[in-house]
Amino acid sequence: MSGRAQLMWDEAVTGYDFGPGHPMDPVRLELTRKLVGAFGLDRELRVVAAKPAGESTLRLVHRPDYIEAVKAASADPRSACGDYGLGTEDDPAFAGMHEVSALIAGQSVGAAEAVWRGDALHAVNFTGGLHHAMPGGASGFCIYNDAALAIARLLELGVERVAYVDVDVHHGDGVQAAFWEDPRVLTISMHEHPRTLFPQTGWPQETGAGAGEGTAVNVALPAGTGDAGWVRAFHAVVPELLAGFRPQVLVSQHGADTHFEDPLAHLAVSLDAQRAVQVACHELAHEHADGKWVALGGGGYAVVEVVPRSWTHLVGIAAGREVDPAAVIPEEWRQEVFARTRQPAPRRMTDGRWPVSHASWESGYDPADRLDQAVLATRRSAFPLRGLLP
């Protein structure tokens, strides 16, 4: 065990369960944890269960009246009737909702604390990344915004610059909202265009306000974007911004719902491209943040085929023992999948597209290409505000 990486895990997080038929099936968390174990990655890092986020921590982002509403709905789910976004189709209330949501938030806060204090260089909470929750309301399957809470805790500890990179298929709207006017936090979200996907925000013209003008960056990608375009867009925007911002900690959100098999979105990204961006985030943390990296999960609704493989790659990268894309998945995990879900499990840790190639932005762009138009819109809106050429 190197001691340089930490995996946040408490089995009780699987109680984050909106009920039968809801896309956010907690089996994706259980299967990911078991696949991490099947590859022996849990022997390469410390596995830590942090305490739930307490009231004072939750209030770093969330309004007291909202927290009280969550507690009330948690105690009596039948009382939730849509107020504060609770009791809706996306966010149905369930018993114990406050407690398990605070537990997931606590894992991300604990990850941030461990990285900043030097207990770990990298920390992963794949149960987190619930980036849609707003200061005063639930949204998009998210009750408490653990990503924003982790960042807020870093600021409370004295960190002066935190960069947040979100590659979920959905806009990281809750994190952006939490730090809209805060120049200490750079939020970068790369997502499907708001014309075609929830939450219909994340336009390139959204760049922050007040002292935070220029600290929100949005890359709105056309539906159908595949591996080469997705990775190209990431490298055309993120590295240059991080180099200029010089973050002391990098927090990244790795929703697996960009995948071509995800049922809730319209990008065409492979597991291999997701892995390529995970590797890039790890490298960027070392280049620009002295290696201090907090990596979170997020969305992902192909709960057998995609999510466990994607986040197991993420854990392996953080642990310093990358899983070979060609690796055969252990048979005991495949049997577990079938026993739990009656679905056949994938056989390898790849979609057969590794290594992923892309054309660099520096080699030129095509103003008639829809992907390049998206990148240009972002660079023209945000880069001059950061003192960079568009």
XYZ file of C-alpha atoms in Angstrom:
390
model
C 0.000 0.000 0.000
C 1.522 3.294 -1.101
C -0.408 5.504 1.314
C -0.717 8.052 -1.460
C -4.310 7.275 -2.397
C -7.558 6.848 -0.512
C -10.910 5.312 -1.475
C -13.911 6.608 0.415
C -16.434 3.849 1.080
C -19.134 3.059 3.593
C -21.526 0.281 2.627
C -24.397 2.347 4.009
C -24.164 4.681 0.982
C -26.141 2.059 -0.945
C -29.149 3.256 1.034
C -29.325 6.217 -1.359
C -32.249 4.573 -3.074
C -35.148 6.395 -4.736
C -37.045 3.152 -5.193
C -37.815 0.533 -7.862
C -37.618 1.748 -11.432
C -35.660 4.903 -10.645
C -32.571 5.312 -12.881
C -30.290 5.988 -9.889
C -30.087 2.315 -8.907
C -27.695 1.844 -5.953
C -26.622 -1.500 -7.399
C -24.174 0.514 -9.514
C -22.306 1.473 -6.335
C -22.233 -2.076 -4.978
C -21.038 -3.519 -8.282
C -18.330 -0.877 -8.612
C -17.009 -1.586 -5.135
C -16.978 -5.313 -5.849
C -15.159 -4.845 -9.168
C -12.551 -2.684 -7.440
C -12.062 -5.572 -5.024
C -12.030 -8.205 -7.756
C -9.021 -6.465 -9.318
C -7.335 -6.113 -5.921
C -7.242 -2.337 -6.165
C -8.463 -1.986 -2.575
C -5.073 -3.396 -1.516
C -3.313 -0.535 -3.309
C -4.941 2.297 -1.339
C -6.531 3.010 2.011
C -10.269 2.362 2.196
C -11.774 4.910 4.564
C -15.315 5.556 5.802
C -15.741 9.211 6.721
C -18.416 10.471 9.076
C -21.574 12.049 7.631
C -21.481 15.756 6.904
C -22.825 17.586 9.929
C -25.165 20.540 10.063
C -22.417 23.169 10.026
C -20.769 21.537 7.018
C -24.021 21.226 5.067
C -24.661 24.924 5.706
C -21.454 25.811 3.870
C -23.547 25.355 0.702
C -27.169 24.618 1.620
C -29.740 26.940 3.199
C -30.910 26.009 6.725
C -34.566 25.892 5.634
C -33.715 23.404 2.870
C -31.793 21.159 5.250
C -34.789 21.172 7.593
C -37.067 20.287 4.675
C -34.841 17.318 3.791
C -34.921 16.144 7.390
C -38.724 16.429 7.498
C -39.154 14.523 4.226
C -36.676 11.929 5.452
C -38.645 11.372 8.630
C -42.010 11.284 6.836
C -41.625 10.753 3.062
C -45.389 11.094 2.556
C -45.172 14.721 3.631
C -42.991 15.706 0.661
C -45.130 17.307 -2.013
C -42.706 18.963 -4.384
C -41.535 21.783 -2.128
C -37.772 22.289 -2.345
C -37.730 19.776 -5.208
C -38.512 16.917 -2.814
C -41.216 14.365 -3.520
C -40.915 14.806 -7.294
C -40.473 12.178 -9.988
C -36.733 12.880 -10.122
C -36.257 13.179 -6.363
C -38.890 11.128 -4.549
C -38.593 11.268 -0.780
C -37.573 8.120 1.080
C -37.011 7.196 4.703
C -33.493 8.017 5.863
C -32.855 10.313 2.901
C -31.165 13.008 4.981
C -28.866 10.573 6.744
C -27.597 8.764 3.658
C -27.286 11.990 1.644
C -25.210 13.487 4.455
C -23.119 10.301 4.512
C -22.307 10.570 0.804
C -21.488 14.254 1.270
C -19.258 13.316 4.193
C -17.233 10.995 1.985
C -16.459 13.816 -0.456
C -15.693 16.265 2.342
C -13.475 13.653 3.972
C -11.695 13.099 0.664
C -11.015 16.819 0.342
C -9.742 17.054 3.911
C -7.416 14.070 3.433
C -5.902 15.506 0.267
C -5.409 19.009 1.642
C -3.924 17.815 4.939
C -1.549 15.449 3.177
C -3.039 12.205 4.441
C -3.480 11.203 0.795
C -2.341 12.660 -2.487
C -5.412 11.390 -4.344
C -8.832 10.499 -2.947
C -11.790 8.951 -4.779
C -15.465 8.993 -3.810
C -17.296 7.378 -6.707
C -20.523 7.500 -4.678
C -20.432 11.307 -4.899
C -20.556 13.830 -7.699
C -24.199 14.756 -7.006
C -23.731 18.056 -8.784
C -27.317 19.199 -9.440
C -28.411 19.904 -5.858
C -28.857 23.632 -5.316
C -28.308 25.647 -2.141
C -32.072 25.703 -1.623
C -33.410 22.645 -3.372
C -33.029 19.100 -4.672
C -32.639 18.528 -8.397
C -31.747 15.818 -10.862
C -31.454 12.863 -8.428
C -29.293 14.986 -6.091
C -30.219 15.939 -2.507
C -26.983 17.401 -1.087
C -24.271 18.702 -3.388
C -21.245 16.795 -2.121
C -18.963 18.248 -4.802
C -19.764 21.821 -3.786
C -19.492 20.893 -0.110
C -16.023 19.409 -0.645
C -14.907 22.599 -2.378
C -16.472 24.790 0.310
C -14.653 22.789 2.979
C -11.352 23.300 1.162
C -11.980 27.044 1.147
C -12.818 26.888 4.854
C -9.465 25.186 5.450
C -7.677 28.062 3.747
C -7.257 26.868 0.167
C -7.055 29.920 -2.094
C -7.724 28.339 -5.508
C -9.771 25.231 -6.296
C -10.464 24.026 -9.833
C -13.528 21.885 -10.509
C -13.692 19.913 -13.769
C -16.990 18.172 -14.540
C -17.225 15.743 -17.485
C -20.665 14.310 -16.681
C -23.042 14.429 -19.654
C -25.209 16.897 -17.698
C -24.192 20.434 -16.814
C -22.682 20.807 -13.341
C -25.229 23.486 -12.539
C -25.351 23.173 -8.757
C -21.601 23.551 -8.331
C -21.533 26.473 -10.743
C -24.372 28.158 -8.821
C -22.647 27.673 -5.461
C -19.518 29.540 -6.616
C -20.985 31.857 -9.270
C -19.443 34.949 -7.698
C -16.416 33.370 -6.011
C -13.059 34.060 -7.718
C -11.387 31.317 -5.677
C -13.193 28.544 -7.561
C -12.870 27.829 -11.274
C -15.700 25.590 -12.501
C -15.369 23.912 -15.896
C -18.244 21.773 -17.164
C -18.176 19.785 -20.405
C -21.645 18.440 -21.171
C -24.285 17.770 -23.791
C -25.803 20.961 -25.163
C -28.638 22.409 -23.047
C -30.921 22.437 -26.095
C -31.150 18.667 -25.924
C -30.614 17.712 -22.275
C -31.466 18.472 -18.659
C -30.945 20.854 -16.908
C -31.064 23.164 -19.958
C -28.220 25.285 -18.560
C -24.494 25.418 -19.220
C -24.389 27.749 -22.201
C -20.922 29.077 -23.076
C -22.108 32.581 -22.224
C -22.510 31.556 -18.555
C -19.193 32.812 -17.177
C -19.827 33.906 -13.576
C -20.647 37.267 -12.072
C -19.192 39.985 -9.864
C -15.782 39.074 -8.508
C -16.302 35.621 -10.018
C -16.726 36.813 -13.599
C -14.683 34.473 -15.787
C -14.561 31.640 -13.258
C -17.411 29.622 -14.810
C -16.588 27.857 -18.073
C -19.049 25.757 -20.071
C -18.438 23.512 -23.067
C -21.818 22.620 -24.600
C -21.292 19.688 -26.960
C -23.648 18.687 -29.773
C -25.662 15.512 -29.326
C -23.913 12.594 -30.951
C -20.382 13.702 -30.040
C -18.099 10.662 -29.991
C -14.689 9.780 -28.633
C -12.437 11.879 -30.854
C -14.534 15.025 -30.487
C -15.108 14.597 -26.748
C -11.426 14.137 -25.943
C -10.490 16.910 -28.387
C -12.862 19.340 -26.643
C -11.435 18.467 -23.235
C -7.856 19.122 -24.326
C -8.839 22.262 -26.242
C -10.201 23.894 -23.094
C -9.188 22.372 -19.760
C -5.357 22.261 -19.700
C -4.889 25.886 -20.727
C -7.380 27.120 -18.139
C -5.792 25.102 -15.351
C -2.329 26.321 -16.290
C -3.509 29.909 -15.973
C -5.521 29.413 -12.778
C -2.842 27.417 -10.882
C -5.214 25.516 -8.576
C -3.968 24.188 -5.268
C -6.428 21.295 -5.486
C -8.189 19.739 -8.480
C -11.663 18.323 -7.901
C -13.059 16.363 -10.847
C -16.451 14.792 -11.451
C -16.565 11.691 -13.679
C -20.180 10.943 -14.465
C -20.272 7.853 -16.692
C -23.427 8.941 -18.522
C -21.544 10.270 -21.558
C -21.395 6.634 -22.713
C -23.154 5.563 -25.904
C -25.181 2.979 -23.958
C -26.476 5.401 -21.339
C -30.286 5.559 -21.549
C -30.701 9.179 -20.407
C -28.481 11.148 -22.789
C -27.279 11.436 -26.368
C -23.486 11.445 -26.526
C -21.582 8.558 -28.106
C -18.520 8.268 -25.876
C -16.858 4.947 -25.085
C -15.487 3.597 -21.833
C -12.026 4.012 -23.347
C -12.497 7.735 -23.919
C -13.772 8.104 -20.358
C -10.590 6.388 -19.181
C -8.468 8.698 -21.357
C -9.980 11.774 -19.679
C -9.534 10.223 -16.235
C -5.841 9.757 -17.037
C -5.685 13.351 -18.272
C -7.215 14.684 -15.043
C -4.655 12.734 -13.022
C -1.833 14.156 -15.106
C -3.240 17.696 -14.893
C -3.455 17.426 -11.100
C 0.255 16.655 -11.032
C 1.108 19.388 -13.529
C -0.879 22.168 -11.898
C -1.947 21.205 -8.349
C 1.063 19.363 -6.901
C -0.854 16.127 -7.438
C -3.684 17.046 -5.048
C -6.679 15.378 -6.675
C -10.194 14.630 -5.428
C -12.078 12.452 -7.936
C -15.829 11.940 -7.709
C -18.404 9.808 -9.502
C -21.666 11.292 -10.747
C -24.313 10.182 -13.206
C -24.353 6.916 -15.078
C -27.401 4.768 -15.713
C -26.031 1.821 -17.656
C -25.517 0.342 -14.224
C -23.985 -2.995 -15.230
C -22.284 -2.477 -18.567
C -20.657 0.908 -17.992
C -20.579 2.417 -14.509
C -18.599 -0.238 -12.599
C -15.932 -0.483 -15.305
C -15.565 3.275 -15.715
C -15.159 3.997 -12.020
C -12.913 0.991 -11.441
C -10.576 2.501 -14.022
C -10.779 5.773 -12.070
C -9.836 4.050 -8.812
C -6.949 2.236 -10.505
C -5.573 5.478 -11.924
C -5.767 7.180 -8.518
C -4.149 4.175 -6.840
C -1.209 4.184 -9.227
C -2.154 0.782 -10.618
C -4.035 1.398 -13.823
C -6.213 -1.434 -15.047
C -5.237 -2.512 -18.548
C -8.142 -1.858 -20.924
C -7.588 -5.347 -22.352
C -7.859 -6.941 -18.895
C -10.336 -9.804 -18.578
C -12.933 -9.149 -15.891
C -12.769 -11.716 -13.066
C -15.376 -14.421 -13.391
C -16.551 -14.114 -9.802
C -17.646 -10.534 -10.466
C -19.513 -11.555 -13.607
C -21.347 -14.229 -11.635
C -22.204 -11.654 -8.960
C -23.646 -9.361 -11.622
C -25.895 -12.066 -13.004
C -27.024 -13.145 -9.549
C -27.931 -9.561 -8.617
C -29.392 -8.251 -11.869
C -30.034 -11.204 -14.224
C -28.046 -9.257 -16.808
C -24.949 -10.565 -18.587
C -21.777 -8.777 -17.507
C -19.067 -7.394 -19.785
C -15.993 -9.562 -20.279
C -13.239 -6.979 -20.642
C -12.388 -3.530 -19.314
C -12.622 -1.937 -22.749
C -15.102 -1.102 -25.488
C -12.366 -1.971 -27.964
C -11.418 1.627 -28.735
C -8.172 1.940 -26.790
C -6.004 3.869 -27.393
C -8.263 6.839 -28.138
C -6.880 9.297 -30.670
C -7.918 12.873 -31.305
C -6.732 15.854 -33.312
C -5.166 18.548 -31.147
C -6.662 22.023 -31.146
C -3.231 23.484 -31.880
C -3.197 21.702 -35.240
C -6.113 23.866 -36.385
C -9.883 23.864 -36.380
C -12.770 23.764 -38.823
C -15.247 26.634 -38.277
C -17.919 24.602 -40.100
C -17.595 21.619 -37.745
C -20.226 21.467 -34.979
C -17.783 20.203 -32.356
C -15.247 22.887 -33.197
C -18.014 25.504 -33.122
C -18.803 24.426 -29.557
C -15.186 24.729 -28.494
C -14.853 28.108 -30.212
C -17.956 29.401 -28.422
C -16.435 28.457 -25.079
C -13.029 29.909 -25.833
C -14.501 33.172 -27.130
C -16.803 33.590 -24.118
C -14.505 32.536 -21.289
C -10.869 32.720 -22.319
C -10.535 36.535 -22.632
C -11.979 36.858 -19.119
C -9.102 34.665 -17.924
C -6.535 36.719 -19.802
C -6.171 34.024 -22.476
C -6.436 34.193 -26.241
C -9.691 32.694 -27.591
